[in-house]
Short mmCIF file of C-alpha atoms in Angstrom, two decimals:
data_model
loop_
_atom_site.label_atom_id
_atom_site.label_comp_id
_atom_site.label_asym_id
_atom_site.label_seq_id
_atom_site.Cartn_x
_atom_site.Cartn_y
_atom_site.Cartn_z
CA MET A 1 123.05 71.66 98.16
CA THR A 2 124.32 73.46 101.25
CA ALA A 3 121.75 73.80 103.60
CA ILE A 4 120.43 77.23 104.75
CA ARG A 5 121.64 77.94 107.93
CA LEU A 6 118.91 79.57 110.32
CA LEU A 7 118.66 81.39 113.75
CA LEU A 8 115.09 81.77 115.13
CA VAL A 9 114.56 84.80 117.50
CA ASP A 10 111.23 85.39 119.72
CA ASP A 11 110.79 85.52 123.14
CA ASP A 12 107.17 83.34 122.76
CA PRO A 13 108.73 79.78 123.38
CA LEU A 14 105.71 78.38 121.75
CA VAL A 15 105.93 80.43 119.00
CA ARG A 16 109.89 79.56 118.75
CA ALA A 17 108.70 75.79 118.99
CA GLY A 18 106.50 76.06 115.75
CA LEU A 19 108.71 77.64 113.92
CA SER A 20 111.82 75.26 114.49
CA PHE A 21 108.94 72.15 114.04
CA MET A 22 108.02 73.93 110.43
CA LEU A 23 111.03 74.95 109.34
CA GLY A 24 113.09 71.98 110.81
CA GLY A 25 110.73 69.84 108.32
CA ALA A 26 112.24 71.77 105.51
CA GLY A 27 115.22 69.02 103.69
CA ASP A 28 117.45 72.48 102.70
CA ILE A 29 116.89 74.69 106.38
CA GLU A 30 119.09 74.05 108.94
CA ILE A 31 118.07 75.85 112.57
CA VAL A 32 121.23 76.85 113.98
CA GLY A 33 119.94 78.27 117.33
CA GLU A 34 117.32 80.06 118.77
CA ALA A 35 117.06 83.02 121.15
CA ALA A 36 114.56 84.94 123.48
CA ASP A 37 116.01 88.39 122.90
CA GLY A 38 117.22 90.91 120.53
CA ALA A 39 120.08 91.35 123.28
CA GLU A 40 121.42 87.46 122.28
CA VAL A 41 121.48 88.06 118.64
CA GLU A 42 125.15 89.68 117.87
CA ALA A 43 126.57 86.46 120.24
CA LEU A 44 124.46 83.54 118.57
CA VAL A 45 125.33 84.78 115.30
CA ASP A 46 129.12 85.05 115.91
CA ARG A 47 128.93 81.42 117.25
CA THR A 48 126.42 80.15 114.85
CA ARG A 49 127.03 81.96 111.89
CA PRO A 50 123.33 81.72 110.24
CA ASP A 51 122.36 82.88 106.82
CA VAL A 52 119.16 84.31 107.92
CA VAL A 53 117.68 85.52 110.96
CA LEU A 54 113.82 85.43 111.13
CA MET A 55 113.30 87.35 114.36
CA ASP A 56 110.20 89.22 116.20
CA ILE A 57 109.83 92.62 115.94
CA ARG A 58 108.62 93.27 119.24
CA MET A 59 110.61 91.77 122.48
CA PRO A 60 111.00 93.43 125.83
CA SER A 61 114.43 93.77 126.30
CA VAL A 62 116.24 94.49 123.02
CA ASP A 63 113.46 94.58 120.21
CA GLY A 64 114.26 93.23 116.51
CA LEU A 65 114.46 96.70 114.80
CA THR A 66 117.21 97.45 117.46
CA ALA A 67 119.08 94.24 117.03
CA THR A 68 118.47 94.79 112.91
CA GLU A 69 120.29 98.06 113.35
CA ARG A 70 122.92 96.39 115.30
CA LEU A 71 123.06 93.06 112.99
CA ARG A 72 123.24 94.89 109.62
CA GLY A 73 125.85 97.45 110.68
CA ARG A 74 128.39 94.35 110.51
CA GLN A 75 130.61 92.83 108.15
CA ASP A 76 129.18 89.83 106.48
CA ALA A 77 126.00 90.33 108.36
CA PRO A 78 123.05 87.62 107.96
CA GLN A 79 119.81 88.38 105.95
CA VAL A 80 117.12 89.77 108.57
CA VAL A 81 113.42 88.53 108.39
CA LEU A 82 111.04 90.66 111.06
CA LEU A 83 107.99 88.38 111.95
CA THR A 84 105.37 91.13 112.90
CA THR A 85 101.28 90.74 113.54
CA PHE A 86 101.77 93.90 110.57
CA HIS A 87 100.69 97.55 111.30
CA ALA A 88 101.73 100.17 108.46
CA ASP A 89 103.81 102.08 110.97
CA GLU A 90 107.33 103.50 110.79
CA GLN A 91 108.42 100.14 112.70
CA VAL A 92 108.25 98.69 109.60
CA LEU A 93 109.77 101.48 107.72
CA ARG A 94 112.56 101.94 109.95
CA ALA A 95 113.39 97.84 109.95
CA LEU A 96 113.43 98.02 105.89
CA ARG A 97 115.80 101.12 106.26
CA ALA A 98 118.00 99.47 108.76
CA GLY A 99 118.52 96.68 105.98
CA ALA A 100 116.33 94.09 106.62
CA ALA A 101 114.95 91.91 103.61
CA GLY A 102 111.88 92.02 104.75
CA PHE A 103 108.54 90.88 107.30
CA VAL A 104 106.25 87.56 107.13
CA LEU A 105 102.88 88.02 109.17
CA LYS A 106 102.98 85.25 111.99
CA ASP A 107 99.78 84.30 110.31
CA THR A 108 101.36 83.41 107.12
CA PRO A 109 101.25 79.89 106.30
CA PRO A 110 103.50 77.56 107.10
CA ALA A 111 104.85 77.11 103.11
CA GLU A 112 104.93 80.66 102.78
CA ILE A 113 107.30 81.24 105.50
CA VAL A 114 109.24 78.33 104.03
CA ASP A 115 109.73 79.76 100.72
CA ALA A 116 110.17 83.38 102.60
CA VAL A 117 113.43 82.18 104.23
CA ARG A 118 115.01 80.33 101.38
CA ARG A 119 114.12 83.63 98.92
CA VAL A 120 116.15 85.93 101.22
CA ALA A 121 118.53 83.57 101.45
CA ALA A 122 118.84 83.67 97.62
CA GLY A 123 119.15 87.25 98.05
CA ASP A 124 115.33 88.25 97.25
CA PRO A 125 113.24 90.35 99.49
CA VAL A 126 110.20 89.32 100.94
CA LEU A 127 107.12 91.91 100.65
CA SER A 128 103.84 90.65 99.17
CA PRO A 129 102.24 93.35 96.82
CA THR A 130 99.25 93.90 99.07
CA VAL A 131 101.58 94.55 102.25
CA THR A 132 103.86 96.72 99.62
CA ARG A 133 101.05 98.98 98.59
CA GLN A 134 99.97 99.06 102.22
CA LEU A 135 103.68 100.41 103.60
CA MET A 136 104.45 102.38 100.32
CA ASP A 137 100.77 104.38 100.62
CA HIS A 138 102.16 104.97 104.58
CA ALA A 139 105.44 106.10 103.70
CA ALA A 140 104.06 108.73 100.89
CA GLY A 141 102.25 110.32 103.67
CA THR A 142 104.63 111.86 105.94
CA ALA A 143 107.02 114.56 104.67
CA ALA A 144 107.11 113.36 101.11
CA ASP A 145 108.15 116.59 99.41
CA THR A 146 111.45 116.64 101.67
CA ARG A 147 112.12 113.01 101.02
CA ARG A 148 111.49 112.73 97.69
CA THR A 149 113.84 115.52 97.00
CA ARG A 150 116.55 113.65 99.04
CA ALA A 151 115.90 110.26 97.23
CA ARG A 152 116.21 111.68 93.86
CA GLU A 153 119.31 113.58 94.87
CA ARG A 154 120.64 110.37 95.96
CA LEU A 155 119.34 108.63 92.70
CA ALA A 156 121.46 111.19 90.50
CA VAL A 157 124.16 109.07 90.51
CA LEU A 158 123.07 106.06 88.91
CA ASN A 159 122.64 105.85 85.02
CA ASP A 160 119.78 105.38 82.88
CA ARG A 161 120.11 101.98 82.95
CA GLU A 162 120.72 101.70 86.50
CA ARG A 163 117.69 104.00 87.33
CA GLU A 164 115.44 101.59 85.38
CA VAL A 165 116.88 98.69 86.88
CA ALA A 166 116.02 100.31 90.12
CA VAL A 167 112.51 100.94 89.36
CA ALA A 168 112.03 97.63 88.20
CA VAL A 169 113.66 96.43 91.36
CA GLY A 170 110.85 99.16 93.40
CA ARG A 171 107.83 97.65 91.39
CA GLY A 172 108.93 93.82 92.82
CA LEU A 173 109.94 92.58 89.74
CA SER A 174 112.38 89.56 90.16
CA ASN A 175 115.47 89.37 88.47
CA ALA A 176 114.31 86.84 85.38
CA ASP A 177 111.45 89.38 85.21
CA VAL A 178 113.28 92.66 85.19
CA ALA A 179 115.63 90.94 82.66
CA ALA A 180 112.62 89.86 80.18
CA GLU A 181 111.25 93.45 80.27
CA LEU A 182 114.33 95.40 79.71
CA PHE A 183 115.95 93.01 77.28
CA MET A 184 118.96 91.91 79.30
CA SER A 185 120.16 88.47 80.81
CA VAL A 186 119.88 87.31 84.41
CA ALA A 187 123.53 88.04 84.94
CA THR A 188 123.18 91.23 83.83
CA VAL A 189 120.94 92.14 85.80
CA LYS A 190 122.73 90.77 88.79
CA THR A 191 125.79 92.84 88.17
CA HIS A 192 123.33 96.13 87.41
CA VAL A 193 121.47 95.59 90.42
CA SER A 194 125.18 95.38 92.75
CA ARG A 195 126.51 98.50 91.16
CA VAL A 196 123.10 100.30 92.51
CA LEU A 197 123.45 99.06 95.76
CA ALA A 198 127.19 100.07 95.68
CA LYS A 199 126.36 103.23 94.83
CA LEU A 200 123.53 103.87 96.88
CA ASP A 201 125.51 102.23 100.03
CA LEU A 202 122.25 100.28 100.56
CA ASN A 203 121.92 96.71 102.17
CA ASN A 204 119.39 95.30 99.75
CA ARG A 205 116.69 95.34 97.36
CA VAL A 206 114.49 96.16 99.68
CA GLN A 207 115.79 99.47 100.69
CA ILE A 208 116.08 99.98 96.48
CA ALA A 209 112.80 99.61 96.46
CA LEU A 210 111.89 102.29 99.18
CA LEU A 211 114.20 104.80 97.89
CA ALA A 212 112.60 104.56 94.38
CA TYR A 213 109.13 104.73 95.67
CA ASP A 214 110.24 107.89 97.85
CA ALA A 215 111.74 109.41 94.61
CA GLY A 216 108.07 109.40 93.45
CA LEU A 217 109.36 106.88 90.51
CA LEU A 218 107.20 104.09 91.06
CA GLU A 219 104.31 106.72 90.60
CA GLU A 220 105.66 107.50 87.14
CA VAL A 221 105.39 104.42 85.75
CA GLU A 222 101.66 104.09 86.81
CA ASP A 223 101.22 107.11 85.04
CA ASP A 224 102.90 105.94 82.32
CA GLY A 225 100.54 102.68 81.97
CA HIS A 226 103.32 99.81 83.06
#
């Protein structure tokens, strides 16, 4: 199996050392580079071609949010996971809307950080149910009506099946769980997810989840008792 190529970005050398020691011990992860600031990221990505960038949100020159936006605007961009001390604020929303595949708390147990890198490399978002609820509750509190109208207008391009898949992704279900719930194969689920991403011009499943929540679709599911 080809190792997951990982780039570490954090302005704290002790944090980078700890992450390097922890992640470098996983047999299926190869650390291909390290950076101390977001300003270095694009050049390092060009040179090292990582699959995943694990990056701190707060850095002194170019922060992780700006670096994420720059990376995700490129063709063949690596997946980005942001490290944060987590506060349910607009910074996290901005990161996810910019195309970050998710984020992990800096005090997350080592095994979970390793698992997060693996999941993101496989195309799955990294958002725990607790963090997702905090994030979505915050999102619901700001200009909700306007955002809901715009989100529903965007989702109108989906057919019924694609809409069902989008809602399931928004609930945090894996491809296998979606397949079981909607009575289709995992391959078909992947096809639908790809079509949803293309139709909505999104980068990843996290953005599908945010859009589904913005549109109020997850609230409708809860009201139905699912």
